[in-house]
């Protein structure tokens, strides 16, 4: 009997409607508790933020409906818009440096995997992850102070002329904050990439070597390519950390000097609790949420497995 | 393969869920306190006897500022005299209190609270109107200038007149502290009497390799506002500045004399009289540097008098900012250490009784001067604690009398609106230091932010 190819899978008999209904219902029952939590603690705040963003409100008194005016302010008020630009500049430090440097460090550690040094390096690099960001911010603001260790070190090297209050100088404050973020996130990226490397089949390297590939070629063609998914995770996590940064900036500079290190997270906080403009703060929060989604989704999409 | 919910179905469920959630809420703030809630009907205006804490055990809820020992010292002394009163005190940093004030007053009203700028709190009916208490206790017979900054018009604007909404534990004042040893090194035996003399002292210090001024200007609190307002006081009368702080209609900070003040500050910055890293220095660092002898002058307030008397005994002097011309009138930032009672406080009567006790009880006034370092509130002829004449505290108390004589008290320019300090003065002063802002632009920017914030509220 001739049967079209694939007919078995496409022409599956649908289950009786009654059974499907009950099954569906039971399925939903299992999901309900989690869904309820999700709705109350995630969806509801998002919906409320969106609602608040359409009002002019000081957080206590009566509110006035203003429609999308608050969104207009986010894009026209230079203070608010500049904070978005600063966040994108921070991506270089929070994301590019940890991922690139993380790759190099992970590859190095992998080569010396057996030695005790590898274990020490791994521990030291991961340490920032277990330190609260606030503590990291405080420690770094001491290190970066005009009399701090970094300036003392520079003076020791005869570079006394470049010493400055790194976090208080208009030209260096944002990069200085960025370096703190890079330090914090480097360990996470290194560890993730290291874990990914341990899954690569050694036979691949052997084959490459037989084909006459050098260390660099091996690194690019095998290591980096095989780590695509881990790199995607690193980039996603760090880009979100850059866009949504708050604690490090709040502790080290509070947005100053001027507004050079003002980031959207901090700006939302000031708008809501200091200026008491809940509507504008909510509008900026919604914009930030969409920016994060807009940045994270393409990364996921680009780095998805090729063998779909 | 895992069974997947069709995306259309999931999307619909999401939209329904979000829609239900959003639709379930009325406009934000629609359940906010109404003006009637704090009408004066609850005030003891008709009572003949002033309210007290009674004799039954009572627990007072206080919300105070971290790092200032005065309020706690006072409550401890109060409980000694009135054993039925115990205190349940929460403490936070001033910046946190500023941000928390509206919600705490609305949701969990304390009996006594350290307050930031109060206009917006009055507008939202969160503070008790103290007119009844003022009448019952006789506060309205105190020197009017003590209470002026705590009076507000209907809806919170303007300040300076209208009903009383808060009281001070004392009133503090700012001026110039100087290190006597460093002063002797440059031949300065008495504090400068004119602005020109101050300029000369600064230049001499710089030439002698001494940092002329240690000041803070980092983070969200720009400490150059202290010398700036002192310079404003040198160049012009305090009246228009107060009008601006009190949000009187048409008031502006962008005046010719204020411009001279900012230009003068700019010259100090350019001359290198402040430390190079002033934009990264916070208040605590400034204090430790001054106490450590790392600078000649520091612009700060008398709340540090007690501390400096301890840490630099005999080595620190204080003077008011010298006027631009010899013998000119003197003015200074001078503001009450503001405390208020929540509109819905449980023990409002006892809180008012406590505030009155702070100003009138002899022991309380001793604590106010010794621990607080500032002038107590109260009647003009009230008891004044004796202070050893060679202390800074003695100099600041004397300066307070001079300011009263010249009628030169001003509120702090950072108190004009709730956000003007962190969001306008600070970034603009930091830009001035960084050479990114001209004096003229600075005043224009602050005035624009001020107008926007007033309109926004």
XYZ file of C-alpha atoms in Angstrom:
765
model
C 0.000 0.000 0.000
C 1.433 3.294 -1.068
C 1.484 5.902 1.576
C 2.772 9.409 1.164
C 6.017 9.989 3.035
C 5.516 11.679 6.345
C 1.795 10.926 6.425
C 2.117 9.187 9.741
C 3.416 12.156 11.547
C 1.251 14.794 9.955
C -2.011 12.896 10.048
C -2.007 12.034 13.702
C -5.475 11.271 15.028
C -6.623 14.068 17.329
C -7.456 12.876 20.857
C -11.152 12.940 21.836
C -12.166 16.468 22.711
C -13.320 15.597 26.204
C -10.054 13.985 27.138
C -8.072 16.872 25.745
C -10.172 19.328 27.767
C -9.613 17.510 31.045
C -5.931 17.104 30.365
C -5.650 20.763 29.551
C -7.483 21.696 32.724
C -5.247 19.549 34.911
C -2.231 21.045 33.171
C -3.421 24.531 33.960
C -4.088 23.555 37.589
C -0.433 22.665 37.940
C 0.581 25.971 36.482
C -1.830 28.112 38.503
C 0.294 28.679 41.636
C 3.325 29.727 39.628
C 1.180 31.792 37.287
C -0.475 33.546 40.209
C 2.910 34.499 41.668
C 4.108 35.603 38.276
C 0.996 37.694 37.717
C 1.117 39.374 41.116
C 4.861 39.984 41.384
C 5.882 40.457 37.752
C 2.954 41.233 35.472
C 1.066 43.453 37.878
C 4.048 45.750 38.619
C 4.733 45.996 34.886
C 1.093 46.833 34.181
C 1.025 49.370 37.028
C 4.272 50.972 35.856
C 2.766 51.319 32.422
C -0.398 52.787 33.930
C 1.537 55.267 36.116
C 3.559 56.332 33.079
C 0.417 57.872 31.621
C -0.236 60.087 34.636
C 1.357 63.086 36.270
C 1.570 61.991 39.904
C 3.683 62.824 42.961
C 3.142 59.430 44.567
C 0.675 60.574 47.221
C -1.808 63.181 46.043
C -4.345 62.965 43.247
C -3.034 62.249 39.757
C -3.711 63.841 36.376
C -4.041 61.912 33.124
C -1.412 63.169 30.663
C -1.360 60.365 28.104
C 1.979 59.746 26.389
C 3.440 63.149 27.419
C 5.849 61.512 29.884
C 7.323 59.452 27.054
C 7.880 62.616 25.074
C 9.815 63.986 28.035
C 12.058 60.909 28.171
C 13.257 61.576 24.640
C 13.356 65.377 24.719
C 14.721 66.133 28.198
C 18.513 66.054 27.690
C 19.086 64.846 31.274
C 16.917 61.782 30.747
C 18.082 61.046 27.219
C 21.769 61.427 28.150
C 21.357 58.801 30.861
C 20.279 56.327 28.155
C 23.371 57.224 26.118
C 25.576 56.686 29.193
C 24.054 53.241 29.664
C 25.002 52.307 26.099
C 28.558 53.530 26.707
C 28.718 51.318 29.772
C 28.012 48.271 27.571
C 31.587 48.556 26.286
C 32.905 48.145 29.820
C 30.303 45.844 31.319
C 30.040 43.578 28.286
C 32.870 43.829 25.739
C 35.757 43.794 28.217
C 34.533 40.888 30.387
C 33.646 38.726 27.366
C 36.857 39.317 25.383
C 39.120 39.231 28.419
C 37.118 36.323 29.826
C 37.755 34.308 26.662
C 41.479 34.946 26.856
C 41.667 34.121 30.544
C 39.511 31.013 30.212
C 41.707 29.749 27.354
C 44.815 30.371 29.448
C 43.412 28.662 32.516
C 42.368 25.736 30.353
C 45.951 25.296 29.180
C 47.241 25.198 32.721
C 44.189 23.349 34.007
C 46.150 20.807 35.980
C 48.257 23.275 37.934
C 47.298 24.768 41.257
C 47.576 28.214 39.720
C 44.464 27.511 37.630
C 42.405 26.863 40.746
C 43.707 30.007 42.429
C 43.030 32.111 39.323
C 39.517 30.710 39.040
C 38.757 31.480 42.685
C 40.206 34.978 42.580
C 38.373 35.821 39.379
C 35.064 34.541 40.659
C 35.375 36.360 43.980
C 33.663 39.573 42.791
C 30.514 37.515 42.189
C 30.116 36.683 45.866
C 30.838 40.216 47.074
C 27.781 42.478 47.296
C 27.918 45.155 44.596
C 27.622 47.849 47.254
C 30.761 46.594 48.976
C 32.535 46.427 45.630
C 31.494 50.016 44.894
C 32.781 51.258 48.244
C 36.067 49.384 47.922
C 36.640 50.716 44.437
C 35.821 54.285 45.359
C 38.623 54.030 47.927
C 40.989 52.535 45.386
C 40.148 55.219 42.842
C 40.283 58.164 45.284
C 42.927 60.826 44.756
C 44.987 59.316 47.587
C 43.969 55.756 46.738
C 46.100 52.769 45.866
C 45.755 53.238 42.124
C 47.134 56.773 42.217
C 49.872 55.727 44.649
C 50.842 52.970 42.226
C 50.876 55.385 39.295
C 53.067 57.812 41.230
C 55.417 54.957 42.061
C 55.783 54.284 38.351
C 56.646 57.918 37.772
C 53.250 58.634 36.274
C 52.382 61.247 38.865
C 51.056 63.554 36.181
C 48.154 61.284 35.253
C 46.941 60.792 38.815
C 43.554 62.300 39.518
C 40.307 61.695 41.403
C 39.128 59.160 38.852
C 35.504 59.184 39.973
C 35.353 62.968 40.351
C 36.802 63.947 36.983
C 34.513 64.693 34.066
C 36.596 62.798 31.524
C 37.305 59.690 33.607
C 34.255 59.160 35.827
C 32.235 57.060 33.379
C 35.156 54.832 32.318
C 36.088 54.458 36.001
C 32.583 53.279 36.847
C 32.764 51.026 33.789
C 35.970 49.442 35.051
C 34.292 48.550 38.347
C 31.546 46.824 36.369
C 34.086 45.050 34.177
C 35.875 43.784 37.284
C 32.618 42.501 38.760
C 31.460 40.713 35.603
C 34.796 39.327 34.408
C 34.682 36.398 36.824
C 31.208 35.335 35.820
C 32.109 35.350 32.123
C 35.387 33.509 32.684
C 33.707 30.765 34.655
C 30.866 30.345 32.168
C 33.294 30.162 29.256
C 35.565 27.801 31.135
C 32.628 25.475 31.764
C 31.762 25.653 28.084
C 35.334 24.828 27.069
C 35.368 21.672 29.139
C 32.531 20.343 26.976
C 34.456 20.702 23.690
C 35.503 17.340 22.255
C 39.342 17.091 22.429
C 39.228 15.138 19.179
C 38.369 18.373 17.410
C 41.635 19.957 18.530
C 43.527 16.841 17.565
C 41.995 16.891 14.110
C 42.786 20.573 13.700
C 46.375 20.011 14.758
C 46.719 17.171 12.264
C 45.452 19.562 9.633
C 48.246 21.925 10.631
C 46.255 24.555 12.503
C 48.167 26.844 14.877
C 47.053 27.849 18.374
C 45.310 30.979 17.120
C 43.456 29.094 14.392
C 42.385 26.488 16.954
C 41.134 29.172 19.267
C 39.066 30.937 16.627
C 37.769 27.954 14.652
C 37.094 25.539 17.463
C 37.016 27.231 20.850
C 35.131 30.411 19.995
C 32.757 28.698 17.579
C 31.904 25.953 20.056
C 31.348 28.523 22.782
C 28.767 30.455 20.806
C 25.966 29.685 23.256
C 28.048 30.475 26.343
C 29.173 33.726 24.746
C 25.527 34.528 24.034
C 24.654 34.013 27.687
C 27.605 36.181 28.777
C 26.740 38.978 26.372
C 23.057 38.904 27.294
C 23.691 38.964 31.037
C 26.333 41.684 30.835
C 24.427 43.908 28.413
C 21.421 43.764 30.725
C 23.729 44.525 33.663
C 25.028 47.595 31.808
C 21.616 48.924 30.799
C 20.050 48.248 34.186
C 23.079 49.306 36.264
C 22.269 51.031 39.526
C 24.146 49.900 42.627
C 27.717 50.449 41.439
C 26.915 53.922 40.127
C 24.841 54.891 43.159
C 27.611 53.912 45.548
C 30.614 55.250 43.637
C 29.415 58.533 42.073
C 25.645 58.969 42.573
C 25.519 60.117 38.967
C 28.163 62.851 39.276
C 30.195 64.809 38.538
C 27.690 66.870 36.652
C 25.538 64.145 35.167
C 28.412 62.267 33.526
C 27.669 58.923 35.171
C 23.897 59.236 35.344
C 22.307 55.972 34.174
C 18.600 55.239 33.617
C 18.316 53.098 36.763
C 19.607 55.929 38.933
C 17.582 58.514 37.035
C 14.378 56.509 37.641
C 15.213 56.380 41.324
C 15.833 60.138 41.526
C 12.709 60.932 39.525
C 10.503 58.746 41.682
C 11.854 59.412 45.160
C 13.580 62.785 44.962
C 11.695 64.744 42.309
C 8.509 62.799 43.043
C 7.564 62.527 39.402
C 6.242 58.980 39.423
C 4.820 59.336 35.913
C 8.099 60.323 34.254
C 9.994 57.738 36.298
C 7.578 55.031 35.141
C 7.824 56.148 31.519
C 11.626 55.949 31.671
C 11.334 52.515 33.297
C 9.078 51.279 30.498
C 11.451 52.671 27.865
C 14.367 50.988 29.636
C 12.477 47.681 29.729
C 11.869 47.787 25.982
C 15.498 48.772 25.343
C 16.702 45.779 27.331
C 14.369 43.483 25.390
C 15.411 45.083 22.113
C 19.074 44.461 22.918
C 18.730 40.982 24.415
C 16.469 39.397 21.785
C 18.732 39.915 18.745
C 21.699 38.520 20.686
C 19.716 35.379 21.391
C 18.572 35.152 17.815
C 21.997 35.667 16.230
C 23.750 33.128 18.390
C 21.158 30.372 18.249
C 22.468 26.978 17.226
C 23.138 26.737 13.509
C 21.729 23.223 13.228
C 18.066 24.167 13.436
C 9.398 17.213 21.885
C 7.729 19.342 24.529
C 4.193 20.365 23.706
C 4.060 24.000 22.913
C 1.166 26.283 23.616
C 0.246 28.035 20.460
C 1.687 31.512 20.615
C -1.625 33.153 19.751
C -3.289 31.452 22.694
C -0.524 32.454 25.109
C -0.506 35.987 23.827
C -4.247 36.259 24.321
C -3.964 34.938 27.873
C -1.219 37.461 28.590
C -3.183 40.360 27.205
C -6.245 39.324 29.206
C -4.191 38.981 32.367
C -2.449 42.330 31.923
C -5.685 44.010 30.939
C -7.540 42.689 33.966
C -4.763 43.776 36.253
C -4.537 47.251 34.829
C -8.281 47.740 34.594
C -8.670 46.709 38.218
C -6.808 49.819 39.371
C -8.256 53.271 39.545
C -6.145 56.320 38.735
C -3.093 56.423 41.005
C -3.476 58.519 44.117
C -7.258 58.548 44.011
C -7.341 57.348 47.621
C -4.923 60.039 48.771
C -5.647 61.961 51.953
C -8.162 64.724 51.383
C -7.680 68.209 52.769
C -10.518 67.658 55.234
C -8.551 64.899 56.916
C -6.270 67.416 58.567
C -8.648 70.234 59.149
C -8.020 72.139 62.325
C -10.988 70.471 64.035
C -8.600 67.955 65.559
C -6.403 70.732 66.916
C -6.517 71.677 70.560
C -7.441 75.288 69.764
C -10.423 75.295 72.094
C -8.554 73.707 74.967
C -7.630 76.002 77.776
C -4.811 73.808 79.159
C -1.894 72.849 76.951
C -1.710 69.145 75.996
C 0.629 66.813 77.876
C 1.918 63.261 77.692
C -0.387 62.257 80.554
C 0.612 59.690 83.152
C -0.360 56.440 81.456
C 2.451 54.458 79.777
C 2.914 55.624 76.237
C 5.272 54.607 73.406
C 6.308 57.349 71.025
C 7.312 56.524 67.462
C 10.262 58.588 66.253
C 12.002 58.670 62.875
C 15.393 60.412 63.232
C 18.540 61.078 61.264
C 21.578 58.831 61.581
C 24.780 60.522 62.694
C 23.127 63.269 64.722
C 23.162 62.344 68.416
C 21.028 65.292 69.568
C 17.460 63.941 69.124
C 18.247 60.678 70.905
C 20.017 62.515 73.719
C 16.905 64.651 74.150
C 14.493 61.700 74.140
C 16.632 59.931 76.737
C 16.566 62.973 79.002
C 12.825 63.372 78.393
C 12.115 59.784 79.474
C 14.121 60.417 82.637
C 11.841 63.300 83.502
C 8.675 61.596 82.225
C 9.102 57.871 82.961
C 5.759 56.918 81.438
C 7.075 57.816 77.975
C 9.238 55.312 76.101
C 10.605 55.822 72.605
C 10.595 53.542 69.599
C 13.105 55.183 67.283
C 14.001 54.383 63.708
C 17.064 56.048 62.187
C 18.114 56.617 58.587
C 20.447 58.868 56.640
C 19.023 62.243 55.684
C 18.907 61.363 51.983
C 16.882 58.261 52.814
C 14.541 60.235 55.067
C 14.023 62.738 52.264
C 13.011 59.987 49.894
C 10.908 58.101 52.442
C 9.151 61.040 54.042
C 5.939 61.103 51.974
C 5.275 57.364 52.081
C 6.221 56.955 55.739
C 4.026 59.881 56.779
C 1.152 58.457 54.735
C 1.430 54.745 55.518
C 3.017 54.502 58.938
C 2.719 57.966 60.516
C 5.389 58.597 63.163
C 4.677 60.839 66.144
C 7.864 62.791 65.617
C 9.956 62.895 62.472
C 13.079 64.652 61.225
C 11.886 66.345 58.075
C 13.405 67.424 54.810
C 11.958 70.338 52.848
C 8.298 70.423 53.932
C 6.367 72.280 51.185
C 5.441 69.157 49.264
C 4.490 67.287 52.438
C 2.107 70.077 53.410
C 0.641 70.091 49.935
C -0.208 66.399 50.300
C -1.755 66.938 53.776
C 0.790 64.708 55.451
C 1.801 67.039 58.290
C -0.136 68.178 61.315
C -1.006 71.839 61.410
C 0.626 73.089 64.628
C -1.217 76.415 64.956
C -3.324 75.095 67.833
C -0.270 73.917 69.734
C 1.572 77.152 69.003
C -1.249 79.047 70.657
C -1.579 76.645 73.574
C 2.155 76.609 74.343
C 2.854 80.226 73.433
C 5.240 79.488 70.576
C 3.711 82.374 68.683
C 5.335 84.712 71.211
C 8.860 83.511 70.350
C 10.961 85.653 67.997
C 9.069 85.350 64.707
C 12.217 84.651 62.689
C 12.659 81.300 64.479
C 9.394 79.956 63.103
C 9.275 81.797 59.774
C 10.858 79.002 57.760
C 8.367 76.504 59.171
C 5.265 78.472 58.213
C 3.519 77.622 54.978
C 0.665 79.031 53.011
C -2.298 76.909 51.974
C -1.191 74.033 49.729
C 2.407 74.426 50.889
C 3.282 77.648 49.079
C 4.716 80.150 49.741
C 6.832 79.390 52.752
C 7.622 82.010 55.371
C 4.038 82.879 56.249
C 0.825 81.112 57.159
C 0.281 78.128 59.415
C 3.025 76.421 61.420
C 3.740 72.874 60.237
C 6.969 71.922 62.006
C 9.294 73.011 64.778
C 13.066 72.974 65.237
C 14.970 71.206 67.986
C 17.410 74.111 67.638
C 18.491 76.411 64.840
C 21.833 75.982 63.214
C 23.918 78.336 61.145
C 26.816 78.162 58.729
C 29.972 80.187 58.389
C 33.704 79.719 58.068
C 35.746 77.456 60.343
C 39.508 77.927 60.318
C 42.503 76.036 61.612
C 44.269 78.362 64.083
C 47.717 76.761 63.710
C 47.647 77.082 59.914
C 46.279 80.611 60.234
C 49.235 81.565 62.424
C 51.588 80.254 59.725
C 50.299 82.842 57.274
C 50.136 85.575 59.882
C 46.352 85.554 60.280
C 45.564 86.258 63.917
C 41.936 87.353 63.595
C 39.310 86.170 61.124
C 39.059 88.288 57.935
C 36.774 91.303 58.326
C 36.037 91.819 54.633
C 35.778 89.657 51.576
C 39.003 91.222 50.259
C 40.829 90.199 53.442
C 39.496 86.665 53.034
C 40.758 86.634 49.432
C 44.166 87.802 50.625
C 44.307 85.061 53.272
C 43.386 82.454 50.673
C 46.134 83.635 48.343
C 48.699 83.653 51.170
C 47.755 80.128 52.166
C 48.090 78.927 48.597
C 51.530 80.547 48.311
C 52.581 78.930 51.579
C 51.663 75.508 50.233
C 48.602 75.189 52.465
C 45.289 74.086 50.931
C 43.210 77.257 51.367
C 39.747 75.579 51.573
C 38.744 71.981 52.213
C 35.225 71.445 50.994
C 33.098 68.555 49.755
C 31.388 68.551 46.349
C 31.036 64.904 45.376
C 28.095 62.575 44.934
C 24.601 64.026 45.038
C 25.333 66.739 47.619
C 27.345 69.620 46.273
C 29.163 71.206 49.190
C 30.213 74.264 47.168
C 26.662 75.454 47.835
C 27.949 76.419 51.301
C 30.637 78.905 50.195
C 28.370 80.010 47.335
C 25.511 80.993 49.597
C 27.947 82.698 51.953
C 29.266 84.688 48.982
C 25.702 85.514 48.017
C 25.268 86.865 51.541
C 28.392 89.007 51.128
C 27.256 90.538 47.857
C 23.552 91.037 48.380
C 20.717 91.204 50.879
C 19.261 87.897 52.091
C 15.633 88.898 51.420
C 15.407 88.027 47.711
C 17.241 84.737 48.309
C 14.729 83.793 51.009
C 11.871 84.750 48.692
C 13.298 82.358 46.141
C 13.705 79.546 48.667
C 10.186 80.195 49.976
C 8.784 79.958 46.419
C 7.289 83.450 46.464
C 5.734 84.204 43.071
C 8.172 85.757 40.606
C 11.261 85.120 42.709
C 14.484 84.364 40.855
C 17.978 83.255 41.856
C 19.407 84.786 38.687
C 20.127 88.268 40.087
C 23.136 90.554 39.479
C 24.460 90.197 43.047
C 24.127 86.421 42.946
C 25.996 86.442 39.646
C 28.840 88.319 41.354
C 28.825 85.627 44.037
C 29.052 82.764 41.526
C 31.773 84.618 39.617
C 33.698 85.051 42.850
C 33.366 81.321 43.573
C 34.497 80.581 40.034
C 37.626 82.710 40.630
C 38.353 80.685 43.785
C 37.997 77.463 41.796
C 40.248 78.710 38.997
C 42.818 80.000 41.492
C 43.072 76.470 42.921
C 41.835 77.399 46.409
C 39.847 74.165 46.655
C 41.483 70.767 46.535
C 41.886 69.403 43.044
C 39.648 66.411 43.773
C 36.855 68.490 45.333
C 34.299 66.849 43.001
C 35.113 63.450 44.478
C 35.174 64.526 48.144
C 32.190 63.654 50.333
C 31.202 65.288 53.604
C 32.930 62.722 55.822
C 36.191 63.034 53.866
C 36.059 66.820 54.167
C 35.612 66.585 57.944
C 38.467 64.139 58.369
C 40.752 66.282 56.197
C 39.942 69.445 58.139
C 40.399 67.744 61.499
C 43.635 66.292 60.171
C 44.899 69.828 59.495
C 44.911 69.490 55.713
C 43.356 72.866 55.022
C 42.993 76.378 56.416
C 39.273 77.126 55.922
C 36.124 75.030 55.774
C 32.608 76.293 55.047
C 30.302 74.371 57.341
C 27.679 74.659 60.056
C 27.638 74.970 63.830
C 26.295 71.415 64.118
C 29.978 70.447 64.012
C 30.955 72.830 66.853
C 30.732 70.208 69.602
C 32.592 67.680 67.467
C 35.385 70.130 66.538
C 35.762 71.256 70.157
C 36.473 67.627 70.978
C 38.664 66.718 68.004
C 40.685 69.936 67.593
C 40.362 71.459 71.045
C 41.676 75.014 71.047
C 42.850 74.851 67.442
C 39.745 75.886 65.576
C 38.081 79.241 65.086
C 34.786 80.283 63.551
C 33.550 83.440 61.953
C 30.606 84.505 59.897
C 31.280 85.120 56.234
C 32.811 88.616 56.076
C 30.765 91.239 54.211
C 31.983 92.669 50.896
C 32.494 96.077 52.516
C 33.979 96.821 55.930
C 31.218 96.990 58.538
C 28.584 95.758 56.114
C 25.663 93.681 57.253
C 26.256 89.991 57.790
C 24.064 87.126 56.735
C 24.231 83.371 56.922
C 22.453 80.187 56.134
C 20.518 79.519 59.286
C 17.783 76.964 59.577
C 15.923 75.100 62.303
C 16.655 71.406 62.787
C 13.191 70.641 61.498
C 10.929 68.113 63.175
C 7.268 67.559 62.434
C 4.297 65.515 63.555
C 2.507 63.277 61.054
C -1.045 64.344 60.223
C -2.314 61.000 61.520
C 0.136 60.553 64.387
C -1.253 58.556 67.311
C 0.393 60.641 70.033
C 0.434 64.100 68.511
C -0.239 65.831 71.824
C 2.725 64.179 73.510
C 4.941 64.990 70.517
C 3.970 68.653 70.744
C 4.583 68.597 74.479
C 8.047 67.144 73.810
C 8.875 69.878 71.261
C 7.843 72.510 73.751
C 9.923 70.831 76.456
C 13.009 70.850 74.182
C 12.733 74.623 73.849
C 11.857 75.491 77.421
C 13.290 72.921 79.839
C 16.640 73.947 81.329
C 18.152 70.449 81.120
C 16.922 70.102 77.517
C 18.550 73.412 76.537
C 21.815 72.246 78.115
C 21.670 69.087 76.016
C 20.776 71.146 72.933
C 23.920 73.269 73.213
C 26.351 70.612 74.472
C 25.339 67.830 72.112
C 23.803 69.802 69.257
C 26.283 72.694 69.255
C 23.603 75.099 68.081
C 21.294 77.703 69.516
C 18.142 76.296 71.141
C 14.714 77.434 69.968
C 12.474 79.264 72.382
C 11.587 82.626 73.923
C 14.141 85.411 73.498
C 14.750 85.650 77.257
C 15.042 81.914 77.830
C 17.819 80.350 79.892
C 21.103 80.023 77.967
C 23.639 77.412 79.067
C 27.096 78.686 79.949
C 29.752 77.750 77.421
C 33.490 78.060 77.951
C 34.585 81.147 76.003
C 37.591 79.543 74.265
C 35.452 76.962 72.462
C 34.134 77.054 68.923
C 30.667 76.495 70.331
C 30.967 79.861 72.103
C 31.944 81.540 68.800
C 29.065 79.992 66.874
C 26.541 80.926 69.542
C 27.859 84.503 69.509
C 27.670 84.568 65.710
C 24.042 83.505 65.972
C 23.361 86.624 67.995
C 25.091 88.788 65.344
C 22.927 87.287 62.608
C 19.803 87.923 64.654
C 20.909 91.560 65.126
C 21.448 92.068 61.386
C 18.290 90.087 60.591
C 20.498 88.062 58.236
C 19.144 84.539 58.585
C 18.522 82.693 55.346
C 17.326 79.195 54.702
C 19.644 76.942 52.678
C 19.402 77.486 48.902
C 19.279 73.683 48.587
C 15.927 73.650 50.413
C 13.986 75.581 47.772
C 12.357 72.425 46.402
C 12.675 68.752 47.260
C 14.878 67.959 44.260
C 16.807 71.190 43.633
C 19.865 70.083 45.627
C 20.528 66.687 44.065
C 19.251 67.479 40.603
C 20.296 71.075 40.023
C 22.717 72.763 42.430
C 24.973 69.740 42.702
C 25.463 68.846 39.013
C 25.793 72.524 38.081
C 28.354 73.273 40.794
C 30.287 70.167 39.780
C 30.238 71.404 36.191
C 31.528 74.802 37.367
C 34.485 73.063 39.021
C 35.055 70.991 35.888
C 35.109 74.154 33.773
C 32.022 72.985 31.915
C 29.687 75.735 33.101
C 29.961 79.517 33.274
C 28.624 81.404 36.305
C 25.893 83.002 34.189
C 24.840 79.639 32.737
C 24.813 78.098 36.205
C 22.250 80.562 37.547
C 20.137 80.251 34.418
C 20.176 76.446 34.632
C 19.238 76.387 38.318
C 16.448 78.904 37.763
C 15.064 76.826 34.871
C 15.114 73.640 36.967
C 13.469 75.501 39.856
C 10.685 76.787 37.650
C 10.159 73.316 36.205
C 10.039 71.684 39.624
C 7.581 74.211 41.029
C 5.367 73.834 37.995
C 5.720 70.053 38.278
C 4.308 70.086 41.775
